[in-house]
Amino acid sequence: MDLILKNGFVVDSANNFEGVADVLIDKGKIVKCAPDIEESADKIIDCSGRTVIPGLCDMHVHFRDPGQTHKEDIITGCEAAAAGGVTAVACMPNTTPPVDNAEVVMYILNKARKAKAKVYPIGCITKGMKGEELCDYEELRKAGCVAVSDDGKPVLNARIMARAMVKAHYAGLRVISHCEDPDIIAGGIMNSGAVSKELGVKGMHRMSEDTQTAREIVMAGDLEMPIHIAHVSTATSMLLVRLGARYGTMVTSETCPHYFTLTDEKLRLRDADYRMNPPLRTEDDVTAITEAVCDGTIDCIVTDHAPHTAEEKADFEKAPNGVVGLETSLAATLTELYHRGKISLRRIVKLMCVNPRRILNIPGGSFSEGEPADIAIFDPNEEWIVDPDKLHSKSHNTCFKGMKLKGRVKMTILNGNVVYEDK
Ligand code: DOR
Ligand code: ZN
């Protein structure tokens, strides 16, 4: 046997197991997870005092490769992933060129072969993300895509979106919808509310997100087709997802740690590192999103890891939207939800490891025999302060900068090999 992880506190939600156990690994796969395994192995790692979970799957990241590799490339993006305990990422297609044909998919998968995480490309819903002509979903799936999305942009035409939902479903791909009505945004740069008014900057009204979320859920219900709602940020959108799911619509959804941690009060700093799309909202939204994460209405926690350069982020009003998140997502979730007694580790593992893989139909997420040995090992109690300069990502635009987080990734294992170690 190649490796044994001894005496860690294993949380294996998919198998309903939680407790101190050993994990035996051979040839990159899980052989067994049980207390007091007697077999010997070439390498033994003592995990006492640490929590051992399946590697995280972040189903919403933006690696800028191809096209803007000065912000991030597939290799550095996966280094950031490994440092965050993330062993699988699904990367959004708003690259240059966009991922609307097999050739770009093949470029990504080829480059990802040497990366420290598994990369699953998401293809575009429409050619060039123009919202007009559907991509060839059979071609995208055969090339290796696991979902389709025009993330960063909405598909404005409802008829085109309806056709996309049906065609993608029959090609075996989930549609991930970025819910935004740009006519309502009309140049807004932060949540529209008391803070934007005081600052005198143009707001992004919440109905921009809510109207589109409502449309997607209504269409998914009427068509009897699945839909996945990306980065939910408002209380009303949350309610719509809850309602849809309650009445049998095949709706799944995700949110990001910043939406249950921070509010638009942060924007008072006039710092573009707190700007993303959708924007940080209000305390009521944070409460609603937190509830929905904890009660299971939201299926996944993702990062929307969106690297941008310091130069671009220097101008509060002109900077592009987006924040990096891969290296802080587990720690921020532990700090905000677990250490405050709002959520169990089991549910965190469901949200960050099991559900994203189920939605995308990709392997892993448990310690069952034969699963890939993709594992995150963390110290739930270690406190650290987020220093943007210490991130592995090429870009440092984190909205958690300077915050003290509790919970730190100590080691990440991919196919049985250590790809990250916190020393
Ligand atoms: O803040 C965001 N940044 N939201 C998106 O939807 C796109 C992303 C990006 O690509 O930078
Ligand atoms: Zn995104």
XYZ file of C-alpha atoms and ligand atoms in Angstrom:
435
model
C 0.000 0.000 0.000
C 1.256 3.490 -0.847
C -0.075 5.700 1.920
C -2.012 5.692 5.152
C -3.526 8.709 6.873
C -3.600 7.863 10.583
C -5.990 9.034 13.287
C -7.632 11.986 11.566
C -11.197 13.034 12.278
C -12.803 11.851 9.052
C -15.995 13.474 7.784
C -17.469 11.392 4.980
C -20.985 12.775 4.495
C -21.734 10.636 1.443
C -21.281 7.505 3.597
C -22.846 9.003 6.717
C -19.605 8.558 8.621
C -17.959 10.942 11.040
C -15.270 9.905 13.498
C -11.601 9.180 14.112
C -10.385 6.772 11.432
C -7.512 5.844 9.135
C -7.571 6.149 5.367
C -5.651 3.597 3.315
C -4.580 4.610 -0.183
C -3.006 2.674 -3.028
C -2.324 3.584 -6.658
C -4.105 6.908 -6.277
C -7.331 5.392 -4.978
C -9.044 4.886 -1.635
C -8.689 1.284 -0.463
C -10.398 1.605 2.890
C -11.504 4.101 5.501
C -11.958 2.580 8.971
C -10.739 2.915 12.551
C -7.399 1.262 13.427
C -6.359 -0.096 10.042
C -3.542 -2.596 10.622
C -2.078 -2.815 7.108
C 1.256 -1.092 6.623
C 2.070 1.446 3.925
C 5.177 3.010 2.365
C 4.223 6.378 3.794
C 2.374 7.189 6.997
C 0.920 10.618 7.695
C -0.177 11.369 11.254
C -3.446 13.305 11.106
C -4.168 13.499 14.862
C -6.012 16.690 15.706
C -6.789 17.287 12.039
C -9.973 16.916 10.068
C -9.843 14.763 6.948
C -12.437 15.352 4.234
C -12.778 14.615 0.514
C -11.031 17.299 -1.545
C -13.325 20.244 -2.196
C -14.993 20.677 -5.596
C -15.414 24.324 -6.548
C -17.873 24.346 -9.436
C -17.486 28.057 -10.242
C -14.028 29.488 -10.923
C -12.641 31.832 -13.555
C -9.146 30.912 -14.692
C -8.157 33.430 -17.349
C -6.638 30.810 -19.577
C -6.667 31.172 -22.555
C -6.421 34.895 -23.067
C -5.556 36.744 -19.860
C -2.933 34.565 -18.270
C -1.298 37.558 -16.582
C -4.279 37.418 -14.174
C -4.307 33.640 -13.708
C -3.484 30.579 -15.719
C -4.608 26.996 -15.289
C -1.425 26.047 -13.421
C -1.497 28.947 -10.921
C -5.263 28.690 -10.525
C -4.840 25.043 -9.555
C -2.018 25.958 -7.148
C -4.454 28.305 -5.435
C -7.016 25.488 -5.452
C -4.563 23.042 -3.834
C -3.732 25.622 -1.143
C -7.440 25.858 -0.391
C -8.023 22.104 -0.147
C -9.790 22.138 -3.521
C -9.019 19.121 -5.710
C -11.574 19.719 -8.477
C -12.633 22.928 -10.200
C -15.157 23.645 -12.914
C -13.891 26.635 -14.873
C -16.205 29.155 -16.453
C -15.996 29.743 -20.204
C -15.626 33.554 -20.312
C -12.028 33.278 -21.478
C -10.517 34.787 -24.641
C -11.533 33.073 -26.843
C -14.560 31.775 -24.972
C -15.086 28.021 -24.527
C -17.642 27.596 -27.305
C -15.998 24.806 -29.301
C -14.044 21.567 -28.795
C -10.690 23.110 -29.632
C -10.675 25.444 -26.617
C -11.875 22.624 -24.360
C -8.989 20.479 -25.558
C -6.499 23.288 -24.937
C -7.716 23.596 -21.330
C -7.711 19.859 -20.633
C -4.277 19.470 -22.149
C -2.794 22.230 -20.015
C -4.576 20.885 -16.937
C -2.793 17.538 -17.166
C 0.133 18.948 -15.184
C -2.026 20.928 -12.754
C -2.460 20.365 -9.020
C -6.230 19.980 -9.259
C -8.674 18.289 -11.617
C -10.064 20.756 -14.104
C -13.557 20.331 -15.551
C -14.351 22.864 -18.280
C -17.742 24.514 -18.565
C -18.747 25.397 -22.117
C -20.698 28.441 -23.281
C -24.465 28.360 -23.677
C -24.244 30.578 -26.759
C -21.535 31.134 -29.342
C -19.179 33.882 -28.245
C -21.453 34.366 -25.200
C -23.475 36.690 -27.372
C -26.797 35.243 -26.274
C -27.870 34.476 -29.841
C -26.843 31.148 -31.312
C -26.657 27.955 -29.222
C -23.360 26.089 -29.080
C -23.124 22.469 -30.177
C -23.619 20.783 -26.788
C -22.868 17.281 -28.055
C -19.511 18.543 -29.295
C -18.791 20.292 -25.995
C -19.716 17.268 -23.915
C -17.683 14.882 -26.048
C -14.681 17.212 -25.727
C -14.995 17.097 -21.920
C -17.347 19.849 -20.748
C -19.447 19.090 -17.664
C -21.951 21.966 -17.887
C -22.797 25.056 -19.925
C -23.042 28.688 -18.818
C -22.585 32.190 -20.194
C -21.504 33.218 -16.682
C -20.450 36.829 -16.438
C -23.374 37.547 -18.745
C -27.035 36.522 -18.724
C -28.831 34.887 -21.649
C -31.333 37.682 -22.174
C -33.641 36.068 -24.685
C -35.986 33.685 -22.829
C -36.749 31.636 -25.936
C -33.040 30.981 -26.472
C -32.576 30.076 -22.811
C -35.520 27.673 -22.968
C -34.017 25.928 -25.989
C -30.649 25.779 -24.228
C -32.206 24.099 -21.175
C -33.782 21.374 -23.300
C -30.820 20.778 -25.613
C -28.217 20.807 -22.860
C -30.260 18.360 -20.816
C -30.425 15.875 -23.663
C -26.690 16.274 -24.199
C -26.143 15.425 -20.516
C -25.069 18.927 -19.456
C -26.467 21.101 -16.646
C -27.232 24.745 -17.467
C -25.752 27.200 -14.965
C -27.492 30.555 -15.113
C -25.933 33.903 -14.288
C -29.072 35.830 -13.303
C -28.777 39.494 -14.166
C -30.804 42.023 -16.125
C -28.229 44.504 -17.477
C -30.930 47.066 -18.309
C -31.672 47.314 -14.608
C -27.963 47.417 -13.683
C -27.404 50.225 -16.233
C -23.838 50.983 -15.166
C -24.268 50.305 -11.431
C -21.193 49.156 -9.552
C -22.400 48.108 -6.092
C -25.606 47.111 -4.308
C -28.225 49.791 -4.666
C -29.205 50.968 -1.199
C -28.360 53.293 1.655
C -24.603 52.859 1.269
C -24.526 53.481 -2.499
C -26.647 56.586 -1.949
C -24.361 57.923 0.732
C -21.301 57.235 -1.416
C -22.981 58.837 -4.413
C -22.226 55.915 -6.731
C -24.610 54.161 -9.061
C -26.252 51.063 -7.589
C -27.090 47.607 -8.970
C -30.674 47.050 -7.940
C -31.512 43.661 -6.460
C -34.415 43.244 -8.871
C -31.801 42.804 -11.608
C -30.916 39.447 -10.033
C -34.365 38.547 -8.688
C -36.319 38.964 -11.925
C -33.930 36.709 -13.799
C -33.878 34.100 -11.027
C -37.682 34.059 -11.172
C -37.628 33.634 -14.947
C -35.202 30.701 -14.819
C -37.168 28.871 -12.141
C -40.495 29.401 -13.917
C -39.037 28.156 -17.197
C -37.344 25.148 -15.576
C -40.676 24.270 -13.931
C -42.741 24.646 -17.091
C -40.219 22.766 -19.215
C -39.554 20.144 -16.538
C -35.862 20.697 -17.073
C -33.092 21.217 -14.502
C -31.447 24.582 -13.881
C -28.582 25.612 -11.615
C -28.650 29.176 -10.305
C -25.167 30.690 -9.959
C -23.965 32.860 -7.062
C -27.263 33.643 -5.289
C -26.862 36.890 -3.316
C -30.337 38.156 -2.336
C -33.039 37.116 0.133
C -35.714 37.186 -2.590
C -33.750 34.997 -5.003
C -33.262 32.599 -2.133
C -36.997 32.544 -1.512
C -37.635 31.869 -5.199
C -35.233 28.914 -5.179
C -36.910 27.597 -2.022
C -40.343 27.926 -3.583
C -39.254 26.274 -6.829
C -37.682 23.341 -5.028
C -40.754 23.025 -2.752
C -43.022 22.581 -5.750
C -40.845 20.080 -7.538
C -38.862 22.230 -9.927
C -35.422 20.779 -10.618
C -33.580 23.790 -9.327
C -30.176 23.656 -7.677
C -28.179 26.648 -6.509
C -24.911 27.920 -5.130
C -23.624 30.859 -3.160
C -20.169 32.145 -2.199
C -18.619 32.703 1.243
C -18.631 36.498 0.765
C -22.438 36.524 0.428
C -22.912 35.007 3.896
C -20.045 36.901 5.483
C -19.876 40.504 4.247
C -22.297 43.347 3.474
C -22.181 46.444 1.295
C -20.943 48.357 4.372
C -17.485 47.196 3.203
C -17.843 49.411 0.134
C -17.512 52.483 2.354
C -13.784 51.822 2.078
C -14.079 52.704 -1.631
C -11.925 49.670 -2.369
C -12.663 47.701 -5.541
C -11.486 44.488 -3.875
C -14.987 44.430 -2.364
C -16.655 44.708 -5.762
C -18.030 41.655 -7.495
C -21.107 40.746 -9.507
C -23.604 40.159 -7.991
C -22.502 42.649 -5.338
C -22.288 42.384 -1.543
C -25.817 43.085 -0.299
C -27.306 43.887 3.124
C -27.538 42.273 6.542
C -31.008 40.846 5.705
C -29.578 39.160 2.629
C -26.666 37.739 4.626
C -29.178 36.318 7.121
C -31.332 34.767 4.377
C -28.350 33.263 2.536
C -26.934 31.891 5.796
C -30.264 30.241 6.641
C -30.519 28.721 3.179
C -26.967 27.348 3.336
C -27.623 25.833 6.749
C -31.059 24.347 6.004
C -30.030 22.753 2.708
C -31.907 25.028 0.296
C -28.577 26.004 -1.223
C -26.762 23.003 -2.636
C -23.203 24.258 -3.017
C -20.680 26.749 -1.726
C -18.457 27.948 -4.574
C -15.977 30.814 -4.831
C -16.609 32.553 -8.179
C -12.790 32.914 -8.032
C -12.323 35.871 -10.390
C -8.734 37.134 -10.563
C -8.038 40.717 -11.630
C -4.792 42.713 -11.492
C -3.935 45.261 -8.796
C -3.718 47.961 -11.512
C -7.275 47.252 -12.661
C -8.542 47.111 -9.095
C -6.863 50.416 -8.187
C -9.772 52.512 -9.481
C -12.809 51.941 -7.252
C -15.389 52.897 -9.864
C -13.779 51.646 -13.085
C -12.387 48.332 -11.833
C -13.809 45.067 -13.198
C -15.995 42.969 -10.876
C -14.647 39.905 -9.147
C -12.703 38.526 -6.206
C -10.361 35.567 -5.772
C -11.590 32.968 -3.315
C -10.060 29.520 -3.676
C -7.640 29.906 -0.782
C -10.138 31.260 1.726
C -13.403 29.438 0.992
C -13.089 26.572 3.485
C -11.616 28.779 6.225
C -14.248 31.503 5.743
C -17.037 28.902 5.847
C -15.621 27.293 8.986
C -15.187 30.680 10.649
C -18.577 32.111 9.802
C -20.803 29.044 9.967
C -19.123 26.158 11.794
C -17.390 27.979 14.615
C -20.529 29.989 15.260
C -22.489 26.783 15.696
C -24.745 27.323 12.678
C -23.727 24.305 10.632
C -22.192 20.850 11.023
C -19.017 19.654 9.343
C -21.163 17.052 7.621
C -23.185 19.717 5.878
C -20.065 21.656 4.934
C -18.730 18.511 3.268
C -22.038 18.106 1.432
C -21.968 21.720 0.256
C -18.322 21.841 -0.758
C -17.406 18.270 -1.712
C -20.406 16.050 -2.436
C -23.158 18.132 -4.050
C -21.079 19.972 -6.686
C -19.757 16.636 -7.949
C -23.262 15.157 -8.019
C -24.621 18.126 -9.952
C -21.797 17.950 -12.491
C -21.750 14.143 -12.491
C -18.030 13.877 -11.753
C -16.265 11.293 -9.576
C -15.069 11.692 -5.982
C -16.475 13.305 -2.883
C -16.342 10.281 -0.562
C -14.007 7.776 1.061
C -15.651 4.780 -0.585
C -13.390 2.049 -1.908
C -12.140 2.785 -5.409
C -12.795 6.536 -5.297
C -9.901 8.802 -6.312
C -7.683 9.644 -3.306
C -8.399 13.379 -3.501
C -8.342 14.625 0.075
C -8.148 17.840 2.119
C -6.661 17.793 5.617
C -7.217 20.816 7.837
C -6.747 22.075 11.346
C -10.198 23.339 12.335
C -8.849 25.531 15.121
C -5.774 27.199 13.661
C -6.257 30.938 13.305
C -4.592 32.959 10.593
C -4.868 36.378 9.028
C -5.495 36.603 5.286
C -2.485 38.265 3.676
C -3.127 38.901 -0.039
C 0.625 38.778 -0.748
C 0.817 35.210 0.478
C -1.810 33.835 -1.907
C -0.726 31.337 -4.544
C -3.044 32.876 -7.119
C -1.459 35.331 -9.590
C -4.012 37.915 -8.475
C -4.546 39.142 -4.942
C -8.005 40.708 -5.058
C -9.444 39.040 -1.971
C -12.325 40.593 -0.026
C -11.185 38.683 3.076
C -7.880 40.568 3.298
C -6.809 41.346 6.836
C -9.535 39.147 8.321
C -8.755 36.588 10.971
C -10.060 33.182 9.905
C -10.272 30.040 12.026
C -9.484 26.791 10.221
C -6.491 26.184 8.015
C -5.766 23.731 5.229
C -2.632 21.786 6.172
C -2.369 19.324 3.320
C -4.040 18.500 0.012
C -3.747 15.128 -1.682
C -4.528 14.509 -5.344
C -4.634 10.965 -6.731
C -2.734 9.823 -3.647
C 0.053 12.431 -4.008
C 0.652 15.390 -1.707
C 0.147 18.483 -3.891
C 0.098 21.055 -1.089
C 1.528 21.209 2.401
C 1.314 24.130 4.819
C 4.712 24.333 6.448
O -17.698 39.339 -10.231
C -17.724 38.632 -11.222
N -16.598 38.403 -11.957
N -18.879 38.086 -11.601
C -19.016 37.423 -12.748
O -20.094 36.952 -13.020
C -17.869 37.307 -13.681
C -16.590 37.421 -12.989
C -15.394 37.619 -13.864
O -15.249 36.905 -14.855
O -14.528 38.459 -13.539
Zn -18.712 33.778 -12.216
